[in-house]
């Protein structure tokens, strides 16, 4: 039993490392390409890119039925069945769904192209952009079908490699297209990125059948109905989430000094999501498919979720305390000293990432189980709490209130999610996991108390001591679970 636990911990840590490196590589490529794009397009061009990406995401939310997530779940469920014919059948069904969803997105973009152009850019001159985008939506749908195979079958190294290759090729092509076509290159960059994603995913899934069988509507309806139902509710959640996020941004923009407050909010969100989000990418790419594969067994689900939470908080807590020390310097390096007020949000909001490491795995349980109504309710509650707490607490406490809103939101939402899983699936924390949660939450609270109660020099000394304690504690706890020395030695042996 202990050996099996050790294997599970190592698998989680390995996936976190692989996808962490993937995200770091993608971020590095993105930073370099963004510099070139900013030079070639200027502020106006970057604004057009942001507007176009925003409307693309809205169209995908309406027409895509969260296809990647639902398809990944289906593949993962069939991957553990001994009968390979079931896996082959679901691959066939997913490809048929890709055609249906892709064509739906394309037709939507073409029919409403005139209105989308006016709504997005205030002119009808860009109507042809949305007609061209119809090809992009078809390519994206096919790409998601193939990507769901890699995720559902847990091909983590191939997934990471394909993501890096896509990011690199897309960046090179984008720089060239923007260089030669400037603003007119925006739509061609979007189409080019879709082609690259499609080609790379086809290449890495070439061993799986890509045949198109005769389309029998009754058969297709029966096979895909449950997937479409779950996808439809997830799409509604996504649309509602984007509306809530838009309303929050609109509120912050209208009640701040021009767009200054919104800028501070965006910077703090980027730091928490992009620079601390490495572990959460691993959950999406690796943990979710694994959880889906065992979703029918509540005991296995409980074990895997507890393992994931343990590894997540062991890794994330030292990183949070370190950011309390280097946060202001990081903001200056990545942005400028004009954005230092973002740290007023981060002073408290960083603590919420520890809570997120606990709550995120719990949120995946209902999705992996395929409980459509519960997942819809769960996501709806999360979006409403985020909007409500952010608006109210900003109104009374301004930037600090936004940071408090992150924490309060995760506490209330976390209790809600925990009770849902406990009541419906008998989930509970193991003693070992709960002990880790208490200690790491206490470390996060201590960091906040130090930030607000000590002057600069003393504050940094105490935070450094707290970081060293947290790092040593996490190292000891991680070593208990995977034997770090043996883990590293095995890695070197495999690489020789």
Tab-separated table of C-alpha atoms in Angstrom:
chain	number	residue	atom	x	y	z
A	1	UNK	CA	0.000	0.000	0.000
A	2	UNK	CA	2.824	2.382	0.913
A	3	UNK	CA	4.561	1.639	-2.403
A	4	UNK	CA	1.342	2.415	-4.275
A	5	UNK	CA	0.985	5.732	-2.403
A	6	UNK	CA	4.599	6.573	-3.198
A	7	UNK	CA	3.921	5.900	-6.873
A	8	UNK	CA	0.889	8.210	-6.848
A	9	UNK	CA	2.837	11.052	-5.217
A	10	UNK	CA	5.678	10.636	-7.726
A	11	UNK	CA	3.258	10.646	-10.644
A	12	UNK	CA	1.692	13.918	-9.442
A	13	UNK	CA	5.101	15.512	-8.840
A	14	UNK	CA	6.359	14.376	-12.243
A	15	UNK	CA	3.332	15.852	-14.019
A	16	UNK	CA	3.693	19.106	-12.076
A	17	UNK	CA	7.356	19.335	-13.099
A	18	UNK	CA	6.698	18.538	-16.754
A	19	UNK	CA	3.835	21.021	-17.146
A	20	UNK	CA	5.616	23.572	-14.992
A	21	UNK	CA	8.563	23.531	-17.402
A	22	UNK	CA	6.122	23.677	-20.304
A	23	UNK	CA	4.469	26.790	-18.915
A	24	UNK	CA	7.799	28.468	-18.156
A	25	UNK	CA	8.926	27.800	-21.740
A	26	UNK	CA	5.675	29.145	-23.172
A	27	UNK	CA	5.896	32.242	-20.986
A	28	UNK	CA	9.480	32.914	-22.122
A	29	UNK	CA	8.474	32.559	-25.784
A	30	UNK	CA	5.425	34.756	-25.203
A	31	UNK	CA	7.470	37.533	-23.537
A	32	UNK	CA	9.932	37.647	-26.464
A	33	UNK	CA	7.236	37.580	-29.159
A	34	UNK	CA	5.116	40.177	-27.324
A	35	UNK	CA	8.018	42.641	-27.448
A	36	UNK	CA	8.230	42.316	-31.249
A	37	UNK	CA	4.461	42.504	-31.659
A	38	UNK	CA	4.332	45.677	-29.544
A	39	UNK	CA	7.004	47.265	-31.775
A	40	UNK	CA	5.289	46.335	-35.056
A	41	UNK	CA	1.680	47.065	-34.034
A	42	UNK	CA	1.897	49.763	-31.388
A	43	UNK	CA	-0.791	50.432	-28.758
A	44	UNK	CA	-3.618	50.633	-31.319
A	45	UNK	CA	-2.693	47.285	-32.847
A	46	UNK	CA	-2.424	45.589	-29.461
A	47	UNK	CA	-5.857	46.945	-28.615
A	48	UNK	CA	-7.281	45.434	-31.817
A	49	UNK	CA	-5.659	42.075	-30.994
A	50	UNK	CA	-7.184	42.145	-27.493
A	51	UNK	CA	-10.637	42.982	-28.875
A	52	UNK	CA	-10.475	40.235	-31.506
A	53	UNK	CA	-9.288	37.628	-28.968
A	54	UNK	CA	-12.092	38.659	-26.645
A	55	UNK	CA	-14.798	38.142	-29.252
A	56	UNK	CA	-13.205	34.847	-30.387
A	57	UNK	CA	-13.435	33.585	-26.806
A	58	UNK	CA	-17.076	34.630	-26.621
A	59	UNK	CA	-17.900	32.811	-29.878
A	60	UNK	CA	-16.075	29.706	-28.628
A	61	UNK	CA	-17.991	29.868	-25.339
A	62	UNK	CA	-21.278	29.968	-27.271
A	63	UNK	CA	-20.490	27.337	-29.926
A	64	UNK	CA	-17.778	25.072	-28.485
A	65	UNK	CA	-19.712	23.307	-25.675
A	66	UNK	CA	-16.446	23.095	-23.666
A	67	UNK	CA	-15.599	20.297	-26.101
A	68	UNK	CA	-12.028	19.734	-24.918
A	69	UNK	CA	-12.997	19.083	-21.287
A	70	UNK	CA	-15.972	16.841	-22.058
A	71	UNK	CA	-14.085	14.870	-24.716
A	72	UNK	CA	-11.092	14.415	-22.391
A	73	UNK	CA	-13.379	12.972	-19.720
A	74	UNK	CA	-14.904	10.477	-22.176
A	75	UNK	CA	-11.496	9.317	-23.436
A	76	UNK	CA	-10.190	8.940	-19.865
A	77	UNK	CA	-13.204	6.834	-18.859
A	78	UNK	CA	-12.763	4.502	-21.829
A	79	UNK	CA	-8.963	4.301	-21.506
A	80	UNK	CA	-9.210	2.121	-18.369
A	81	UNK	CA	-11.591	-0.380	-19.979
A	82	UNK	CA	-9.909	-3.541	-21.265
A	83	UNK	CA	-12.077	-3.627	-24.384
A	84	UNK	CA	-10.225	-1.382	-26.894
A	85	UNK	CA	-13.296	-1.216	-29.101
A	86	UNK	CA	-14.912	1.163	-26.585
A	87	UNK	CA	-11.954	3.541	-26.865
A	88	UNK	CA	-12.061	3.336	-30.665
A	89	UNK	CA	-15.801	4.043	-30.615
A	90	UNK	CA	-15.434	7.145	-28.457
A	91	UNK	CA	-12.602	8.419	-30.693
A	92	UNK	CA	-14.930	8.053	-33.679
A	93	UNK	CA	-17.754	9.833	-31.833
A	94	UNK	CA	-15.454	12.664	-30.765
A	95	UNK	CA	-14.325	13.214	-34.361
A	96	UNK	CA	-17.947	13.400	-35.495
A	97	UNK	CA	-18.635	15.880	-32.697
A	98	UNK	CA	-15.628	17.909	-33.840
A	99	UNK	CA	-17.174	18.232	-37.297
A	100	UNK	CA	-20.548	19.286	-35.852
A	101	UNK	CA	-19.103	21.810	-33.403
A	102	UNK	CA	-16.594	23.209	-35.896
A	103	UNK	CA	-19.216	23.760	-38.588
A	104	UNK	CA	-21.579	25.325	-36.014
A	105	UNK	CA	-18.874	27.810	-34.989
A	106	UNK	CA	-18.057	28.584	-38.622
A	107	UNK	CA	-21.689	29.178	-39.592
A	108	UNK	CA	-22.212	31.392	-36.525
A	109	UNK	CA	-19.164	33.487	-37.423
A	110	UNK	CA	-20.223	33.880	-41.063
A	111	UNK	CA	-23.911	34.678	-40.378
A	112	UNK	CA	-23.130	37.293	-37.730
A	113	UNK	CA	-19.906	38.549	-39.321
A	114	UNK	CA	-21.335	41.971	-40.131
A	115	UNK	CA	-22.698	42.540	-36.626
A	116	UNK	CA	-19.616	41.074	-34.941
A	117	UNK	CA	-17.443	43.486	-36.885
A	118	UNK	CA	-19.516	46.477	-35.801
A	119	UNK	CA	-19.896	45.295	-32.199
A	120	UNK	CA	-16.149	44.627	-31.844
A	121	UNK	CA	-14.548	47.442	-33.852
A	122	UNK	CA	-17.345	49.965	-34.332
A	123	UNK	CA	-17.212	49.508	-38.122
A	124	UNK	CA	-18.424	47.052	-40.770
A	125	UNK	CA	-15.017	47.137	-42.508
A	126	UNK	CA	-13.753	44.063	-40.626
A	127	UNK	CA	-16.633	41.785	-41.674
A	128	UNK	CA	-14.262	39.713	-43.827
A	129	UNK	CA	-12.167	38.986	-40.704
A	130	UNK	CA	-15.025	37.008	-39.173
A	131	UNK	CA	-15.657	35.162	-42.436
A	132	UNK	CA	-11.982	34.118	-42.429
A	133	UNK	CA	-12.359	33.131	-38.750
A	134	UNK	CA	-14.863	30.446	-39.779
A	135	UNK	CA	-11.883	28.346	-40.923
A	136	UNK	CA	-10.196	28.960	-37.545
A	137	UNK	CA	-13.214	27.581	-35.633
A	138	UNK	CA	-13.241	24.386	-37.708
A	139	UNK	CA	-9.495	23.887	-37.188
A	140	UNK	CA	-9.810	24.541	-33.444
A	141	UNK	CA	-12.582	21.977	-33.113
A	142	UNK	CA	-10.513	19.288	-34.855
A	143	UNK	CA	-7.467	20.252	-32.776
A	144	UNK	CA	-9.451	19.843	-29.555
A	145	UNK	CA	-10.611	16.396	-30.668
A	146	UNK	CA	-7.008	15.251	-31.090
A	147	UNK	CA	-5.819	17.084	-27.971
A	148	UNK	CA	-8.465	15.312	-25.895
A	149	UNK	CA	-6.828	11.990	-26.863
A	150	UNK	CA	-3.465	13.082	-25.469
A	151	UNK	CA	-5.036	14.411	-22.278
A	152	UNK	CA	-7.454	11.528	-21.777
A	153	UNK	CA	-4.730	8.932	-22.340
A	154	UNK	CA	-2.379	10.863	-19.999
A	155	UNK	CA	0.414	11.416	-22.536
A	156	UNK	CA	1.953	14.146	-20.402
A	157	UNK	CA	5.383	14.388	-22.061
A	158	UNK	CA	3.881	14.538	-25.549
A	159	UNK	CA	1.362	17.139	-24.351
A	160	UNK	CA	4.084	19.334	-22.894
A	161	UNK	CA	6.311	18.995	-25.960
A	162	UNK	CA	3.469	19.735	-28.385
A	163	UNK	CA	2.499	22.858	-26.396
A	164	UNK	CA	6.060	24.194	-26.525
A	165	UNK	CA	6.366	23.462	-30.257
A	166	UNK	CA	3.035	25.186	-30.964
A	167	UNK	CA	4.096	28.235	-28.922
A	168	UNK	CA	7.479	28.466	-30.667
A	169	UNK	CA	6.243	28.028	-34.261
A	170	UNK	CA	3.300	30.362	-33.646
A	171	UNK	CA	5.595	33.044	-32.193
A	172	UNK	CA	8.018	32.910	-35.163
A	173	UNK	CA	5.217	33.046	-37.732
A	174	UNK	CA	3.385	35.812	-35.864
A	175	UNK	CA	6.485	38.023	-35.769
A	176	UNK	CA	6.994	37.593	-39.535
A	177	UNK	CA	3.329	38.194	-40.395
A	178	UNK	CA	3.159	41.324	-38.247
A	179	UNK	CA	6.460	42.557	-39.712
A	180	UNK	CA	5.242	42.307	-43.310
A	181	UNK	CA	1.519	43.089	-42.910
A	182	UNK	CA	1.376	45.174	-39.699
A	183	UNK	CA	-2.296	45.707	-38.684
A	184	UNK	CA	-3.599	43.717	-41.673
A	185	UNK	CA	-1.661	40.731	-40.345
A	186	UNK	CA	-3.800	40.400	-37.189
A	187	UNK	CA	-6.439	38.124	-38.709
A	188	UNK	CA	-3.806	36.064	-40.567
A	189	UNK	CA	-1.918	35.495	-37.320
A	190	UNK	CA	-5.083	34.094	-35.732
A	191	UNK	CA	-5.677	31.776	-38.701
A	192	UNK	CA	-2.000	30.784	-38.759
A	193	UNK	CA	-2.100	29.879	-35.046
A	194	UNK	CA	-5.101	27.622	-35.734
A	195	UNK	CA	-3.268	25.878	-38.586
A	196	UNK	CA	-0.157	25.332	-36.430
A	197	UNK	CA	-2.194	23.891	-33.546
A	198	UNK	CA	-4.073	21.602	-35.927
A	199	UNK	CA	-0.941	20.296	-37.692
A	200	UNK	CA	1.037	19.691	-34.487
A	201	UNK	CA	-1.832	17.849	-32.799
A	202	UNK	CA	-2.434	15.728	-35.897
A	203	UNK	CA	1.253	14.801	-35.954
A	204	UNK	CA	1.377	13.760	-32.290
A	205	UNK	CA	-1.845	11.721	-32.534
A	206	UNK	CA	-1.112	10.134	-35.915
A	207	UNK	CA	-1.147	6.612	-34.405
A	208	UNK	CA	-4.872	6.954	-33.647
A	209	UNK	CA	-7.510	6.444	-36.298
A	210	UNK	CA	-8.600	9.533	-38.204
A	211	UNK	CA	-11.138	7.816	-40.423
A	212	UNK	CA	-14.562	9.281	-41.054
A	213	UNK	CA	-17.306	6.691	-40.936
A	214	UNK	CA	-20.778	7.143	-42.479
A	215	UNK	CA	-22.810	9.653	-40.469
A	216	UNK	CA	-25.940	8.032	-39.028
A	217	UNK	CA	-27.868	10.702	-37.132
A	218	UNK	CA	-29.715	8.405	-34.702
A	219	UNK	CA	-26.505	6.620	-33.782
A	220	UNK	CA	-24.585	9.879	-33.390
A	221	UNK	CA	-27.396	11.419	-31.306
A	222	UNK	CA	-27.395	8.469	-28.913
A	223	UNK	CA	-23.602	8.396	-28.540
A	224	UNK	CA	-23.048	12.124	-28.107
A	225	UNK	CA	-26.159	13.337	-26.233
A	226	UNK	CA	-24.730	12.988	-22.705
A	227	UNK	CA	-21.488	14.687	-23.755
A	228	UNK	CA	-23.352	17.580	-25.397
A	229	UNK	CA	-25.589	18.014	-22.325
A	230	UNK	CA	-22.597	18.357	-20.004
A	231	UNK	CA	-20.833	20.593	-22.540
A	232	UNK	CA	-23.886	22.825	-22.916
A	233	UNK	CA	-24.102	23.529	-19.175
A	234	UNK	CA	-20.334	24.094	-19.020
A	235	UNK	CA	-20.660	26.570	-21.894
A	236	UNK	CA	-23.375	28.447	-19.993
A	237	UNK	CA	-21.024	28.580	-16.995
A	238	UNK	CA	-18.218	29.886	-19.183
A	239	UNK	CA	-20.429	32.576	-20.734
A	240	UNK	CA	-21.748	33.630	-17.318
A	241	UNK	CA	-18.193	33.664	-15.922
A	242	UNK	CA	-17.022	35.951	-18.715
A	243	UNK	CA	-20.002	38.248	-18.129
A	244	UNK	CA	-19.169	38.433	-14.386
A	245	UNK	CA	-15.517	39.116	-15.156
A	246	UNK	CA	-16.502	41.814	-17.671
A	247	UNK	CA	-18.863	43.465	-15.144
A	248	UNK	CA	-16.125	43.446	-12.496
A	249	UNK	CA	-13.619	45.021	-14.887
A	250	UNK	CA	-16.235	47.587	-15.939
A	251	UNK	CA	-16.971	48.447	-12.288
A	252	UNK	CA	-13.291	48.830	-11.390
A	253	UNK	CA	-12.703	50.950	-14.499
A	254	UNK	CA	-15.652	53.266	-13.832
A	255	UNK	CA	-14.945	53.676	-10.112
A	256	UNK	CA	-11.169	54.044	-10.281
A	257	UNK	CA	-8.915	56.809	-11.516
A	258	UNK	CA	-9.573	56.196	-15.238
A	259	UNK	CA	-8.214	52.679	-15.955
A	260	UNK	CA	-5.563	52.783	-13.235
A	261	UNK	CA	-7.379	50.511	-10.760
A	262	UNK	CA	-8.215	48.060	-13.515
A	263	UNK	CA	-4.531	47.991	-14.478
A	264	UNK	CA	-3.502	47.169	-10.894
A	265	UNK	CA	-6.131	44.414	-10.783
A	266	UNK	CA	-4.917	42.934	-14.088
A	267	UNK	CA	-1.277	42.908	-12.932
A	268	UNK	CA	-2.100	41.186	-9.636
A	269	UNK	CA	-4.229	38.612	-11.468
A	270	UNK	CA	-1.469	37.884	-14.009
A	271	UNK	CA	1.080	37.324	-11.235
A	272	UNK	CA	-1.232	34.960	-9.344
A	273	UNK	CA	-2.493	33.093	-12.406
A	274	UNK	CA	0.523	32.992	-14.736
A	275	UNK	CA	3.481	32.988	-12.376
A	276	UNK	CA	1.904	30.901	-9.611
A	277	UNK	CA	-0.359	28.906	-11.885
A	278	UNK	CA	2.172	26.270	-12.949
A	279	UNK	CA	0.803	23.693	-10.537
A	280	UNK	CA	-2.763	24.370	-11.663
A	281	UNK	CA	-1.838	23.689	-15.297
A	282	UNK	CA	-0.692	20.234	-14.166
A	283	UNK	CA	-4.091	19.690	-12.553
A	284	UNK	CA	-5.903	20.540	-15.801
A	285	UNK	CA	-3.664	18.429	-18.058
A	286	UNK	CA	-2.829	15.463	-15.802
A	287	UNK	CA	-4.937	15.313	-12.625
A	288	UNK	CA	-8.343	15.830	-14.297
A	289	UNK	CA	-7.956	12.957	-16.825
A	290	UNK	CA	-6.674	10.632	-14.064
A	291	UNK	CA	-9.589	11.578	-11.834
A	292	UNK	CA	-12.052	11.027	-14.685
A	293	UNK	CA	-10.655	7.533	-15.285
A	294	UNK	CA	-11.388	6.462	-11.675
A	295	UNK	CA	-14.467	8.644	-11.144
A	296	UNK	CA	-16.766	5.665	-10.499
A	297	UNK	CA	-14.769	4.578	-7.447
A	298	UNK	CA	-15.302	7.043	-4.557
A	299	UNK	CA	-12.454	5.589	-2.451
A	300	UNK	CA	-9.931	5.988	-5.264
A	301	UNK	CA	-11.216	9.493	-5.930
A	302	UNK	CA	-10.760	10.409	-2.261
A	303	UNK	CA	-7.187	9.087	-2.242
A	304	UNK	CA	-6.116	10.801	-5.474
A	305	UNK	CA	-7.657	14.153	-4.477
A	306	UNK	CA	-5.933	14.060	-1.080
A	307	UNK	CA	-2.592	13.195	-2.723
A	308	UNK	CA	-3.002	16.076	-5.176
A	309	UNK	CA	-3.841	18.563	-2.430
A	310	UNK	CA	-0.831	17.469	-0.367
A	311	UNK	CA	1.636	17.908	-3.235
A	312	UNK	CA	-0.001	21.188	-4.281
A	313	UNK	CA	0.263	22.911	-0.902
A	314	UNK	CA	3.745	21.500	-0.242
A	315	UNK	CA	4.958	23.153	-3.456
A	316	UNK	CA	2.921	26.346	-3.433
A	317	UNK	CA	3.343	27.642	0.142
A	318	UNK	CA	7.103	28.377	-0.004
A	319	UNK	CA	6.538	30.069	-3.389
A	320	UNK	CA	3.843	32.303	-1.865
A	321	UNK	CA	6.049	33.391	1.038
A	322	UNK	CA	8.935	34.028	-1.383
A	323	UNK	CA	6.639	36.268	-3.445
A	324	UNK	CA	5.821	38.270	-0.339
A	325	UNK	CA	9.551	39.049	-0.211
A	326	UNK	CA	10.280	39.670	-3.902
A	327	UNK	CA	6.796	40.801	-5.061
A	328	UNK	CA	7.536	44.543	-5.282
A	329	UNK	CA	10.840	43.908	-7.118
A	330	UNK	CA	9.127	41.480	-9.499
A	331	UNK	CA	6.459	44.048	-10.367
A	332	UNK	CA	9.152	46.649	-11.126
A	333	UNK	CA	11.029	44.207	-13.388
A	334	UNK	CA	7.995	42.842	-15.244
A	335	UNK	CA	6.126	46.150	-15.467
A	336	UNK	CA	7.322	49.401	-13.844
A	337	UNK	CA	7.260	51.198	-10.507
A	338	UNK	CA	3.968	52.794	-11.575
A	339	UNK	CA	2.322	49.411	-10.981
A	340	UNK	CA	3.629	48.970	-7.415
A	341	UNK	CA	0.159	49.632	-6.001
A	342	UNK	CA	-0.750	46.182	-7.374
A	343	UNK	CA	1.084	44.812	-4.338
A	344	UNK	CA	-1.639	46.321	-2.129
A	345	UNK	CA	-3.910	43.678	-3.653
A	346	UNK	CA	-1.281	40.939	-3.515
A	347	UNK	CA	-0.468	41.486	0.182
A	348	UNK	CA	-3.591	39.543	1.086
A	349	UNK	CA	-4.570	37.962	-2.253
A	350	UNK	CA	-1.388	35.833	-2.398
A	351	UNK	CA	-2.683	33.890	0.604
A	352	UNK	CA	-5.712	32.875	-1.483
A	353	UNK	CA	-3.421	30.796	-3.737
A	354	UNK	CA	-2.795	28.426	-0.800
A	355	UNK	CA	-6.564	28.091	-0.430
A	356	UNK	CA	-6.872	27.604	-4.199
A	357	UNK	CA	-4.390	24.685	-4.018
A	358	UNK	CA	-6.811	22.996	-1.599
A	359	UNK	CA	-10.047	23.872	-3.385
A	360	UNK	CA	-9.103	23.294	-7.030
A	361	UNK	CA	-8.801	19.489	-6.749
A	362	UNK	CA	-12.172	19.407	-4.959
A	363	UNK	CA	-13.753	21.360	-7.812
A	364	UNK	CA	-12.656	18.726	-10.319
A	365	UNK	CA	-14.507	15.888	-8.535
A	366	UNK	CA	-17.985	16.924	-9.702
A	367	UNK	CA	-16.712	17.581	-13.238
A	368	UNK	CA	-15.003	14.156	-13.392
A	369	UNK	CA	-18.186	12.518	-12.101
A	370	UNK	CA	-20.128	14.137	-14.942
A	371	UNK	CA	-22.818	15.510	-12.623
A	372	UNK	CA	-24.148	18.219	-14.919
A	373	UNK	CA	-26.527	20.061	-12.582
A	374	UNK	CA	-24.126	20.087	-9.619
A	375	UNK	CA	-21.248	21.339	-11.771
A	376	UNK	CA	-23.428	24.070	-13.247
A	377	UNK	CA	-24.493	25.164	-9.748
A	378	UNK	CA	-20.909	24.973	-8.450
A	379	UNK	CA	-19.496	27.203	-11.198
A	380	UNK	CA	-22.426	29.627	-10.948
A	381	UNK	CA	-21.914	30.084	-7.201
A	382	UNK	CA	-18.158	30.637	-7.699
A	383	UNK	CA	-18.650	33.371	-10.316
A	384	UNK	CA	-21.344	35.164	-8.320
A	385	UNK	CA	-19.311	35.088	-5.103
A	386	UNK	CA	-16.253	36.456	-6.906
A	387	UNK	CA	-18.202	39.334	-8.444
A	388	UNK	CA	-20.162	40.142	-5.276
A	389	UNK	CA	-17.246	40.089	-2.814
A	390	UNK	CA	-14.960	42.030	-5.176
A	391	UNK	CA	-17.462	44.836	-5.785
A	392	UNK	CA	-18.558	45.191	-2.142
A	393	UNK	CA	-15.090	44.965	-0.572
A	394	UNK	CA	-13.523	47.293	-3.155
A	395	UNK	CA	-16.278	49.816	-2.417
A	396	UNK	CA	-15.345	49.880	1.297
A	397	UNK	CA	-11.601	49.137	1.288
A	398	UNK	CA	-10.431	49.941	-2.283
A	399	UNK	CA	-7.349	47.969	-3.465
A	400	UNK	CA	-6.886	46.136	-0.162
A	401	UNK	CA	-10.548	45.127	-0.421
A	402	UNK	CA	-9.883	43.363	-3.732
A	403	UNK	CA	-7.183	41.278	-2.022
A	404	UNK	CA	-9.528	40.460	0.857
A	405	UNK	CA	-12.214	39.505	-1.701
A	406	UNK	CA	-9.941	36.836	-3.184
A	407	UNK	CA	-9.488	35.239	0.246
A	408	UNK	CA	-13.113	35.517	1.413
A	409	UNK	CA	-14.315	34.151	-1.926
A	410	UNK	CA	-12.110	31.053	-1.688
A	411	UNK	CA	-13.085	30.429	1.957
A	412	UNK	CA	-16.841	30.586	1.295
A	413	UNK	CA	-16.614	28.800	-2.064
A	414	UNK	CA	-14.278	26.168	-0.591
A	415	UNK	CA	-16.684	25.354	2.238
A	416	UNK	CA	-19.503	25.101	-0.308
A	417	UNK	CA	-17.544	22.737	-2.580
A	418	UNK	CA	-16.324	20.619	0.338
A	419	UNK	CA	-19.863	20.120	1.693
A	420	UNK	CA	-21.183	19.215	-1.767
A	421	UNK	CA	-18.531	16.527	-2.203
A	422	UNK	CA	-18.895	15.265	1.361
A	423	UNK	CA	-22.681	14.917	1.106
A	424	UNK	CA	-22.812	13.383	-2.377
A	425	UNK	CA	-19.580	11.382	-2.666
A	426	UNK	CA	-18.501	10.791	0.972
A	427	UNK	CA	-15.342	12.796	0.432
A	428	UNK	CA	-13.223	13.765	3.400
A	429	UNK	CA	-9.656	14.864	4.063
A	430	UNK	CA	-7.243	12.265	5.374
A	431	UNK	CA	-5.562	13.032	8.717
A	432	UNK	CA	-2.220	13.585	6.989
A	433	UNK	CA	-3.717	15.938	4.413
A	434	UNK	CA	-5.679	17.917	6.998
A	435	UNK	CA	-2.538	18.318	9.126
A	436	UNK	CA	-0.679	19.760	6.113
A	437	UNK	CA	-3.575	22.095	5.353
A	438	UNK	CA	-3.589	23.506	8.899
A	439	UNK	CA	0.178	24.081	8.995
A	440	UNK	CA	0.408	25.687	5.549
A	441	UNK	CA	-2.624	27.910	6.134
A	442	UNK	CA	-1.014	29.026	9.407
A	443	UNK	CA	2.217	29.866	7.538
A	444	UNK	CA	0.230	31.966	5.059
A	445	UNK	CA	-1.566	33.823	7.871
A	446	UNK	CA	1.769	34.505	9.596
A	447	UNK	CA	3.112	36.019	6.364
A	448	UNK	CA	0.166	38.452	6.230
A	449	UNK	CA	0.586	39.382	9.903
A	450	UNK	CA	4.286	40.103	9.362
A	451	UNK	CA	3.524	42.250	6.291
A	452	UNK	CA	1.068	44.441	8.208
A	453	UNK	CA	2.743	44.671	11.617
A	454	UNK	CA	6.456	45.288	11.036
A	455	UNK	CA	8.601	47.955	9.426
A	456	UNK	CA	10.472	47.196	6.196
A	457	UNK	CA	13.829	45.782	7.443
A	458	UNK	CA	12.331	43.707	10.287
A	459	UNK	CA	9.536	42.607	7.970
A	460	UNK	CA	11.939	41.239	5.341
A	461	UNK	CA	14.062	39.463	7.986
A	462	UNK	CA	10.986	37.767	9.492
A	463	UNK	CA	9.619	36.846	6.060
A	464	UNK	CA	12.983	35.341	5.109
A	465	UNK	CA	12.989	33.233	8.302
A	466	UNK	CA	9.408	32.166	7.593
A	467	UNK	CA	10.330	31.266	3.997
A	468	UNK	CA	13.304	29.147	5.124
A	469	UNK	CA	11.119	27.341	7.663
A	470	UNK	CA	8.422	26.758	5.036
A	471	UNK	CA	10.978	25.529	2.493
A	472	UNK	CA	12.593	23.077	4.952
A	473	UNK	CA	9.192	21.880	6.168
A	474	UNK	CA	7.981	21.322	2.581
A	475	UNK	CA	11.223	19.515	1.693
A	476	UNK	CA	10.832	17.152	4.676
A	477	UNK	CA	7.155	16.471	3.893
A	478	UNK	CA	7.898	15.885	0.211
A	479	UNK	CA	10.780	13.560	1.083
A	480	UNK	CA	8.428	11.481	3.262
A	481	UNK	CA	6.234	10.885	0.246
A	482	UNK	CA	8.639	10.312	-2.639
A	483	UNK	CA	12.220	9.896	-1.263
A	484	UNK	CA	13.677	12.871	-3.145
A	485	UNK	CA	17.185	11.397	-3.432
A	486	UNK	CA	15.911	8.191	-5.055
A	487	UNK	CA	13.516	10.191	-7.248
A	488	UNK	CA	16.364	12.343	-8.624
A	489	UNK	CA	18.697	9.334	-9.080
A	490	UNK	CA	16.035	7.513	-11.085
A	491	UNK	CA	15.584	10.594	-13.263
A	492	UNK	CA	19.320	10.717	-14.035
A	493	UNK	CA	19.402	6.991	-14.804
A	494	UNK	CA	16.531	7.367	-17.285
A	495	UNK	CA	18.235	10.331	-18.984
A	496	UNK	CA	21.541	8.487	-19.494
